[in-house]
Each structure stands twice: as C-alpha cells, then as structure tokens.
PDB file of N, CA and C in Angstrom:
ATOM      1  N   UNK A   1     -17.304   0.881   5.565  1.00  0.00           N
ATOM      2  CA  UNK A   1     -16.166   1.666   6.023  1.00  0.00           C
ATOM      3  C   UNK A   1     -14.981   1.361   5.122  1.00  0.00           C
ATOM      4  N   UNK A   2     -14.494   2.319   4.391  1.00  0.00           N
ATOM      5  CA  UNK A   2     -13.356   2.146   3.507  1.00  0.00           C
ATOM      6  C   UNK A   2     -12.055   2.538   4.178  1.00  0.00           C
ATOM      7  N   UNK A   3     -10.955   2.217   3.494  1.00  0.00           N
ATOM      8  CA  UNK A   3      -9.647   2.563   4.038  1.00  0.00           C
ATOM      9  C   UNK A   3      -8.673   2.785   2.890  1.00  0.00           C
ATOM     10  N   UNK A   4      -7.767   3.740   3.061  1.00  0.00           N
ATOM     11  CA  UNK A   4      -6.704   4.001   2.089  1.00  0.00           C
ATOM     12  C   UNK A   4      -5.392   3.510   2.670  1.00  0.00           C
ATOM     13  N   UNK A   5      -4.710   2.654   1.920  1.00  0.00           N
ATOM     14  CA  UNK A   5      -3.412   2.117   2.343  1.00  0.00           C
ATOM     15  C   UNK A   5      -2.343   2.659   1.400  1.00  0.00           C
ATOM     16  N   UNK A   6      -1.387   3.375   1.935  1.00  0.00           N
ATOM     17  CA  UNK A   6      -0.325   3.965   1.133  1.00  0.00           C
ATOM     18  C   UNK A   6       1.033   3.572   1.680  1.00  0.00           C
ATOM     19  N   UNK A   7       1.918   3.160   0.792  1.00  0.00           N
ATOM     20  CA  UNK A   7       3.285   2.850   1.201  1.00  0.00           C
ATOM     21  C   UNK A   7       3.951   4.088   1.806  1.00  0.00           C
ATOM     22  N   UNK A   8       3.539   5.270   1.340  1.00  0.00           N
ATOM     23  CA  UNK A   8       4.107   6.516   1.875  1.00  0.00           C
ATOM     24  C   UNK A   8       3.844   6.673   3.367  1.00  0.00           C
ATOM     25  N   UNK A   9       2.819   6.014   3.890  1.00  0.00           N
ATOM     26  CA  UNK A   9       2.546   6.098   5.330  1.00  0.00           C
ATOM     27  C   UNK A   9       3.741   5.626   6.157  1.00  0.00           C
ATOM     28  N   UNK A  10       4.545   4.740   5.570  1.00  0.00           N
ATOM     29  CA  UNK A  10       5.683   4.185   6.305  1.00  0.00           C
ATOM     30  C   UNK A  10       6.929   5.051   6.177  1.00  0.00           C
ATOM     31  N   UNK A  11       6.839   6.157   5.425  1.00  0.00           N
ATOM     32  CA  UNK A  11       7.971   7.093   5.344  1.00  0.00           C
ATOM     33  C   UNK A  11       7.551   8.499   5.738  1.00  0.00           C
ATOM     34  N   UNK A  12       6.459   8.595   6.454  1.00  0.00           N
ATOM     35  CA  UNK A  12       5.952   9.902   6.871  1.00  0.00           C
ATOM     36  C   UNK A  12       6.077  10.035   8.385  1.00  0.00           C
ATOM     37  N   UNK A  13       6.609  11.165   8.795  1.00  0.00           N
ATOM     38  CA  UNK A  13       6.679  11.450  10.224  1.00  0.00           C
ATOM     39  C   UNK A  13       5.788  12.651  10.513  1.00  0.00           C
ATOM     40  N   UNK A  14       5.152  12.616  11.643  1.00  0.00           N
ATOM     41  CA  UNK A  14       4.258  13.716  12.021  1.00  0.00           C
ATOM     42  C   UNK A  14       4.758  14.369  13.289  1.00  0.00           C
ATOM     43  N   UNK A  15       4.682  15.679  13.284  1.00  0.00           N
ATOM     44  CA  UNK A  15       5.037  16.451  14.468  1.00  0.00           C
ATOM     45  C   UNK A  15       4.001  17.562  14.587  1.00  0.00           C
ATOM     46  N   UNK A  16       3.137  17.417  15.566  1.00  0.00           N
ATOM     47  CA  UNK A  16       2.040  18.370  15.695  1.00  0.00           C
ATOM     48  C   UNK A  16       1.099  18.223  14.517  1.00  0.00           C
ATOM     49  N   UNK A  17       0.793  19.320  13.868  1.00  0.00           N
ATOM     50  CA  UNK A  17      -0.112  19.279  12.714  1.00  0.00           C
ATOM     51  C   UNK A  17       0.649  19.178  11.394  1.00  0.00           C
ATOM     52  N   UNK A  18       1.980  19.099  11.458  1.00  0.00           N
ATOM     53  CA  UNK A  18       2.801  18.989  10.251  1.00  0.00           C
ATOM     54  C   UNK A  18       3.269  17.562  10.041  1.00  0.00           C
ATOM     55  N   UNK A  19       3.251  17.116   8.781  1.00  0.00           N
ATOM     56  CA  UNK A  19       3.805  15.805   8.463  1.00  0.00           C
ATOM     57  C   UNK A  19       4.842  15.969   7.367  1.00  0.00           C
ATOM     58  N   UNK A  20       5.858  15.133   7.415  1.00  0.00           N
ATOM     59  CA  UNK A  20       6.968  15.212   6.479  1.00  0.00           C
ATOM     60  C   UNK A  20       7.181  13.844   5.851  1.00  0.00           C
ATOM     61  N   UNK A  21       7.310  13.814   4.526  1.00  0.00           N
ATOM     62  CA  UNK A  21       7.604  12.586   3.810  1.00  0.00           C
ATOM     63  C   UNK A  21       9.110  12.482   3.671  1.00  0.00           C
ATOM     64  N   UNK A  22       9.680  11.421   4.235  1.00  0.00           N
ATOM     65  CA  UNK A  22      11.120  11.200   4.169  1.00  0.00           C
ATOM     66  C   UNK A  22      11.353   9.932   3.365  1.00  0.00           C
ATOM     67  N   UNK A  23      11.422  10.095   2.039  1.00  0.00           N
ATOM     68  CA  UNK A  23      11.533   8.960   1.128  1.00  0.00           C
ATOM     69  C   UNK A  23      12.955   8.427   1.105  1.00  0.00           C
ATOM     70  N   UNK A  24      13.095   7.139   1.406  1.00  0.00           N
ATOM     71  CA  UNK A  24      14.400   6.478   1.387  1.00  0.00           C
ATOM     72  C   UNK A  24      14.333   5.327   0.394  1.00  0.00           C
ATOM     73  N   UNK A  25      15.095   5.424  -0.697  1.00  0.00           N
ATOM     74  CA  UNK A  25      15.070   4.398  -1.735  1.00  0.00           C
ATOM     75  C   UNK A  25      15.394   3.022  -1.175  1.00  0.00           C
ATOM     76  N   UNK A  26      16.325   2.940  -0.235  1.00  0.00           N
ATOM     77  CA  UNK A  26      16.739   1.650   0.308  1.00  0.00           C
ATOM     78  C   UNK A  26      15.618   0.963   1.078  1.00  0.00           C
ATOM     79  N   UNK A  27      14.602   1.699   1.527  1.00  0.00           N
ATOM     80  CA  UNK A  27      13.516   1.124   2.322  1.00  0.00           C
ATOM     81  C   UNK A  27      12.266   0.823   1.501  1.00  0.00           C
ATOM     82  N   UNK A  28      12.312   1.051   0.198  1.00  0.00           N
ATOM     83  CA  UNK A  28      11.120   0.928  -0.638  1.00  0.00           C
ATOM     84  C   UNK A  28      10.506  -0.466  -0.583  1.00  0.00           C
ATOM     85  N   UNK A  29      11.304  -1.497  -0.782  1.00  0.00           N
ATOM     86  CA  UNK A  29      10.764  -2.864  -0.770  1.00  0.00           C
ATOM     87  C   UNK A  29      10.164  -3.220   0.591  1.00  0.00           C
ATOM     88  N   UNK A  30      10.833  -2.855   1.659  1.00  0.00           N
ATOM     89  CA  UNK A  30      10.321  -3.139   3.002  1.00  0.00           C
ATOM     90  C   UNK A  30       9.007  -2.387   3.251  1.00  0.00           C
ATOM     91  N   UNK A  31       8.937  -1.139   2.819  1.00  0.00           N
ATOM     92  CA  UNK A  31       7.709  -0.364   3.008  1.00  0.00           C
ATOM     93  C   UNK A  31       6.554  -0.936   2.201  1.00  0.00           C
ATOM     94  N   UNK A  32       6.839  -1.408   0.987  1.00  0.00           N
ATOM     95  CA  UNK A  32       5.781  -2.064   0.200  1.00  0.00           C
ATOM     96  C   UNK A  32       5.323  -3.347   0.896  1.00  0.00           C
ATOM     97  N   UNK A  33       6.256  -4.103   1.458  1.00  0.00           N
ATOM     98  CA  UNK A  33       5.893  -5.336   2.171  1.00  0.00           C
ATOM     99  C   UNK A  33       5.001  -5.024   3.376  1.00  0.00           C
ATOM    100  N   UNK A  34       5.332  -3.965   4.110  1.00  0.00           N
ATOM    101  CA  UNK A  34       4.508  -3.570   5.254  1.00  0.00           C
ATOM    102  C   UNK A  34       3.113  -3.154   4.801  1.00  0.00           C
ATOM    103  N   UNK A  35       3.048  -2.417   3.691  1.00  0.00           N
ATOM    104  CA  UNK A  35       1.747  -1.983   3.192  1.00  0.00           C
ATOM    105  C   UNK A  35       0.923  -3.177   2.699  1.00  0.00           C
ATOM    106  N   UNK A  36       1.580  -4.137   2.054  1.00  0.00           N
ATOM    107  CA  UNK A  36       0.876  -5.343   1.607  1.00  0.00           C
ATOM    108  C   UNK A  36       0.288  -6.095   2.798  1.00  0.00           C
ATOM    109  N   UNK A  37       1.026  -6.156   3.902  1.00  0.00           N
ATOM    110  CA  UNK A  37       0.500  -6.811   5.104  1.00  0.00           C
ATOM    111  C   UNK A  37      -0.750  -6.096   5.597  1.00  0.00           C
ATOM    112  N   UNK A  38      -0.726  -4.770   5.548  1.00  0.00           N
ATOM    113  CA  UNK A  38      -1.880  -3.993   5.988  1.00  0.00           C
ATOM    114  C   UNK A  38      -3.070  -4.207   5.047  1.00  0.00           C
ATOM    115  N   UNK A  39      -2.802  -4.264   3.739  1.00  0.00           N
ATOM    116  CA  UNK A  39      -3.863  -4.518   2.758  1.00  0.00           C
ATOM    117  C   UNK A  39      -4.453  -5.906   2.974  1.00  0.00           C
ATOM    118  N   UNK A  40      -3.601  -6.887   3.219  1.00  0.00           N
ATOM    119  CA  UNK A  40      -4.079  -8.249   3.465  1.00  0.00           C
ATOM    120  C   UNK A  40      -4.999  -8.282   4.689  1.00  0.00           C
ATOM    121  N   UNK A  41      -4.620  -7.593   5.748  1.00  0.00           N
ATOM    122  CA  UNK A  41      -5.454  -7.529   6.945  1.00  0.00           C
ATOM    123  C   UNK A  41      -6.806  -6.902   6.614  1.00  0.00           C
ATOM    124  N   UNK A  42      -6.782  -5.804   5.856  1.00  0.00           N
ATOM    125  CA  UNK A  42      -8.022  -5.154   5.457  1.00  0.00           C
ATOM    126  C   UNK A  42      -8.914  -6.069   4.649  1.00  0.00           C
ATOM    127  N   UNK A  43      -8.313  -6.855   3.762  1.00  0.00           N
ATOM    128  CA  UNK A  43      -9.090  -7.795   2.949  1.00  0.00           C
ATOM    129  C   UNK A  43      -9.654  -8.920   3.799  1.00  0.00           C
ATOM    130  N   UNK A  44      -8.863  -9.400   4.745  1.00  0.00           N
ATOM    131  CA  UNK A  44      -9.358 -10.451   5.648  1.00  0.00           C
ATOM    132  C   UNK A  44     -10.538  -9.953   6.470  1.00  0.00           C
ATOM    133  N   UNK A  45     -10.537  -8.646   6.781  1.00  0.00           N
ATOM    134  CA  UNK A  45     -11.634  -8.039   7.530  1.00  0.00           C
ATOM    135  C   UNK A  45     -12.776  -7.589   6.620  1.00  0.00           C
ATOM    136  N   UNK A  46     -12.606  -7.834   5.299  1.00  0.00           N
ATOM    137  CA  UNK A  46     -13.622  -7.493   4.287  1.00  0.00           C
ATOM    138  C   UNK A  46     -13.928  -5.999   4.219  1.00  0.00           C
ATOM    139  N   UNK A  47     -12.914  -5.168   4.427  1.00  0.00           N
ATOM    140  CA  UNK A  47     -13.083  -3.729   4.314  1.00  0.00           C
ATOM    141  C   UNK A  47     -13.263  -3.370   2.839  1.00  0.00           C
ATOM    142  N   UNK A  48     -14.270  -2.550   2.572  1.00  0.00           N
ATOM    143  CA  UNK A  48     -14.536  -2.139   1.204  1.00  0.00           C
ATOM    144  C   UNK A  48     -15.152  -0.750   1.209  1.00  0.00           C
ATOM    145  N   UNK A  49     -14.665   0.147   0.375  1.00  0.00           N
ATOM    146  CA  UNK A  49     -13.566  -0.069  -0.564  1.00  0.00           C
ATOM    147  C   UNK A  49     -12.216  -0.016   0.164  1.00  0.00           C
ATOM    148  N   UNK A  50     -11.274  -0.686  -0.435  1.00  0.00           N
ATOM    149  CA  UNK A  50      -9.903  -0.700   0.064  1.00  0.00           C
ATOM    150  C   UNK A  50      -9.037  -0.115  -1.051  1.00  0.00           C
ATOM    151  N   UNK A  51      -8.482   1.049  -0.808  1.00  0.00           N
ATOM    152  CA  UNK A  51      -7.724   1.766  -1.831  1.00  0.00           C
ATOM    153  C   UNK A  51      -6.239   1.620  -1.539  1.00  0.00           C
ATOM    154  N   UNK A  52      -5.475   1.192  -2.536  1.00  0.00           N
ATOM    155  CA  UNK A  52      -4.018   1.134  -2.421  1.00  0.00           C
ATOM    156  C   UNK A  52      -3.488   2.342  -3.174  1.00  0.00           C
ATOM    157  N   UNK A  53      -2.999   3.312  -2.422  1.00  0.00           N
ATOM    158  CA  UNK A  53      -2.536   4.579  -2.978  1.00  0.00           C
ATOM    159  C   UNK A  53      -1.016   4.536  -3.114  1.00  0.00           C
ATOM    160  N   UNK A  54      -0.567   4.028  -4.256  1.00  0.00           N
ATOM    161  CA  UNK A  54       0.872   3.938  -4.537  1.00  0.00           C
ATOM    162  C   UNK A  54       1.124   4.374  -5.968  1.00  0.00           C
ATOM    163  N   UNK A  55       2.356   4.755  -6.255  1.00  0.00           N
ATOM    164  CA  UNK A  55       2.678   5.123  -7.630  1.00  0.00           C
ATOM    165  C   UNK A  55       2.725   3.903  -8.538  1.00  0.00           C
ATOM    166  N   UNK A  56       3.156   2.752  -8.018  1.00  0.00           N
ATOM    167  CA  UNK A  56       3.205   1.508  -8.791  1.00  0.00           C
ATOM    168  C   UNK A  56       3.834   1.713 -10.161  1.00  0.00           C
ATOM    169  N   UNK A  57       5.063   2.202 -10.168  1.00  0.00           N
ATOM    170  CA  UNK A  57       5.769   2.426 -11.427  1.00  0.00           C
ATOM    171  C   UNK A  57       6.442   1.164 -11.949  1.00  0.00           C
ATOM    172  N   UNK A  58       6.577   0.165 -11.090  1.00  0.00           N
ATOM    173  CA  UNK A  58       7.189  -1.107 -11.470  1.00  0.00           C
ATOM    174  C   UNK A  58       6.181  -2.230 -11.248  1.00  0.00           C
ATOM    175  N   UNK A  59       6.224  -3.244 -12.112  1.00  0.00           N
ATOM    176  CA  UNK A  59       5.278  -4.348 -12.000  1.00  0.00           C
ATOM    177  C   UNK A  59       5.351  -5.016 -10.628  1.00  0.00           C
ATOM    178  N   UNK A  60       6.574  -5.168 -10.080  1.00  0.00           N
ATOM    179  CA  UNK A  60       6.706  -5.833  -8.780  1.00  0.00           C
ATOM    180  C   UNK A  60       5.992  -5.064  -7.673  1.00  0.00           C
ATOM    181  N   UNK A  61       5.826  -3.750  -7.848  1.00  0.00           N
ATOM    182  CA  UNK A  61       5.176  -2.941  -6.817  1.00  0.00           C
ATOM    183  C   UNK A  61       3.678  -3.221  -6.718  1.00  0.00           C
ATOM    184  N   UNK A  62       3.057  -3.650  -7.815  1.00  0.00           N
ATOM    185  CA  UNK A  62       1.613  -3.882  -7.797  1.00  0.00           C
ATOM    186  C   UNK A  62       1.236  -5.357  -7.798  1.00  0.00           C
ATOM    187  N   UNK A  63       2.160  -6.237  -8.124  1.00  0.00           N
ATOM    188  CA  UNK A  63       1.851  -7.663  -8.258  1.00  0.00           C
ATOM    189  C   UNK A  63       1.304  -8.265  -6.965  1.00  0.00           C
ATOM    190  N   UNK A  64       1.912  -7.955  -5.852  1.00  0.00           N
ATOM    191  CA  UNK A  64       1.453  -8.501  -4.569  1.00  0.00           C
ATOM    192  C   UNK A  64       0.031  -8.085  -4.239  1.00  0.00           C
ATOM    193  N   UNK A  65      -0.293  -6.822  -4.527  1.00  0.00           N
ATOM    194  CA  UNK A  65      -1.639  -6.326  -4.262  1.00  0.00           C
ATOM    195  C   UNK A  65      -2.660  -7.001  -5.168  1.00  0.00           C
ATOM    196  N   UNK A  66      -2.311  -7.178  -6.439  1.00  0.00           N
ATOM    197  CA  UNK A  66      -3.214  -7.840  -7.390  1.00  0.00           C
ATOM    198  C   UNK A  66      -3.439  -9.295  -6.988  1.00  0.00           C
ATOM    199  N   UNK A  67      -2.385  -9.970  -6.551  1.00  0.00           N
ATOM    200  CA  UNK A  67      -2.522 -11.362  -6.104  1.00  0.00           C
ATOM    201  C   UNK A  67      -3.426 -11.450  -4.868  1.00  0.00           C
ATOM    202  N   UNK A  68      -3.263 -10.532  -3.936  1.00  0.00           N
ATOM    203  CA  UNK A  68      -4.129 -10.518  -2.753  1.00  0.00           C
ATOM    204  C   UNK A  68      -5.582 -10.281  -3.154  1.00  0.00           C
ATOM    205  N   UNK A  69      -5.804  -9.369  -4.092  1.00  0.00           N
ATOM    206  CA  UNK A  69      -7.170  -9.079  -4.541  1.00  0.00           C
ATOM    207  C   UNK A  69      -7.813 -10.332  -5.131  1.00  0.00           C
ATOM    208  N   UNK A  70      -7.080 -11.071  -5.937  1.00  0.00           N
ATOM    209  CA  UNK A  70      -7.612 -12.313  -6.515  1.00  0.00           C
ATOM    210  C   UNK A  70      -7.904 -13.330  -5.408  1.00  0.00           C
ATOM    211  N   UNK A  71      -6.994 -13.449  -4.470  1.00  0.00           N
ATOM    212  CA  UNK A  71      -7.134 -14.411  -3.378  1.00  0.00           C
ATOM    213  C   UNK A  71      -8.368 -14.125  -2.521  1.00  0.00           C
ATOM    214  N   UNK A  72      -8.661 -12.838  -2.291  1.00  0.00           N
ATOM    215  CA  UNK A  72      -9.758 -12.465  -1.403  1.00  0.00           C
ATOM    216  C   UNK A  72     -11.018 -11.997  -2.141  1.00  0.00           C
ATOM    217  N   UNK A  73     -11.025 -12.130  -3.467  1.00  0.00           N
ATOM    218  CA  UNK A  73     -12.220 -11.810  -4.236  1.00  0.00           C
ATOM    219  C   UNK A  73     -12.504 -10.330  -4.433  1.00  0.00           C
ATOM    220  N   UNK A  74     -11.466  -9.518  -4.436  1.00  0.00           N
ATOM    221  CA  UNK A  74     -11.630  -8.081  -4.667  1.00  0.00           C
ATOM    222  C   UNK A  74     -11.454  -7.775  -6.155  1.00  0.00           C
ATOM    223  N   UNK A  75     -12.143  -6.767  -6.639  1.00  0.00           N
ATOM    224  CA  UNK A  75     -11.987  -6.287  -8.007  1.00  0.00           C
ATOM    225  C   UNK A  75     -10.836  -5.285  -8.026  1.00  0.00           C
ATOM    226  N   UNK A  76      -9.983  -5.394  -9.046  1.00  0.00           N
ATOM    227  CA  UNK A  76      -8.843  -4.479  -9.173  1.00  0.00           C
ATOM    228  C   UNK A  76      -9.178  -3.406 -10.197  1.00  0.00           C
ATOM    229  N   UNK A  77      -9.069  -2.165  -9.787  1.00  0.00           N
ATOM    230  CA  UNK A  77      -9.220  -1.025 -10.690  1.00  0.00           C
ATOM    231  C   UNK A  77      -7.949  -0.204 -10.603  1.00  0.00           C
ATOM    232  N   UNK A  78      -7.317   0.042 -11.737  1.00  0.00           N
ATOM    233  CA  UNK A  78      -6.121   0.874 -11.784  1.00  0.00           C
ATOM    234  C   UNK A  78      -6.554   2.238 -12.287  1.00  0.00           C
ATOM    235  N   UNK A  79      -6.294   3.275 -11.506  1.00  0.00           N
ATOM    236  CA  UNK A  79      -6.737   4.621 -11.832  1.00  0.00           C
ATOM    237  C   UNK A  79      -5.520   5.516 -12.003  1.00  0.00           C
ATOM    238  N   UNK A  80      -5.491   6.206 -13.127  1.00  0.00           N
ATOM    239  CA  UNK A  80      -4.426   7.175 -13.398  1.00  0.00           C
ATOM    240  C   UNK A  80      -4.855   8.521 -12.814  1.00  0.00           C
ATOM    241  N   UNK A  81      -4.079   9.051 -11.866  1.00  0.00           N
ATOM    242  CA  UNK A  81      -4.512  10.294 -11.204  1.00  0.00           C
ATOM    243  C   UNK A  81      -4.587  11.484 -12.126  1.00  0.00           C
TER     244      UNK A  81
END
C-alpha cells in the first residue's frame, strides 16, 4: 500500500467535490514540517512506495526528507515531472 505526501495538502481546502489551493508563503516552513512528520510516520509504518510530492526548489525543502529516508532505509529517487 503506497501513499503520496504533499505539502500542498496543508494548504488545500475542500468544499463538496471542489478543492482550492490557498498558498501562503508565510506558512511554507510550517507546512513542510507537518508533511515531514507525516512522511516520518509513513516510514515508521514501512509504507512503500512513499512518494513526497513537492516542488523542492530549495535544498532545505528536501533535506529533511532525504535524512528521514537514510534513517529508515528508504531509497531516494528525484523525478523531474
């Protein structure tokens, strides 16, 4: 059973069948921290594959995920969409 973890999940609101992305620059670091916590939980539960769906335009945005992957024995693949 795989899972996709996206920082955008923390800036998306749903109403009925419609969802809206409300991106707030000031919340970016907090949203990445929340997503990292979710990824860590998935790794502790040995979920595979575990996909981190983020833009990762800055090194700090991906460093935490890469460190978690090393800690829990996951292989890191960076894919350009």
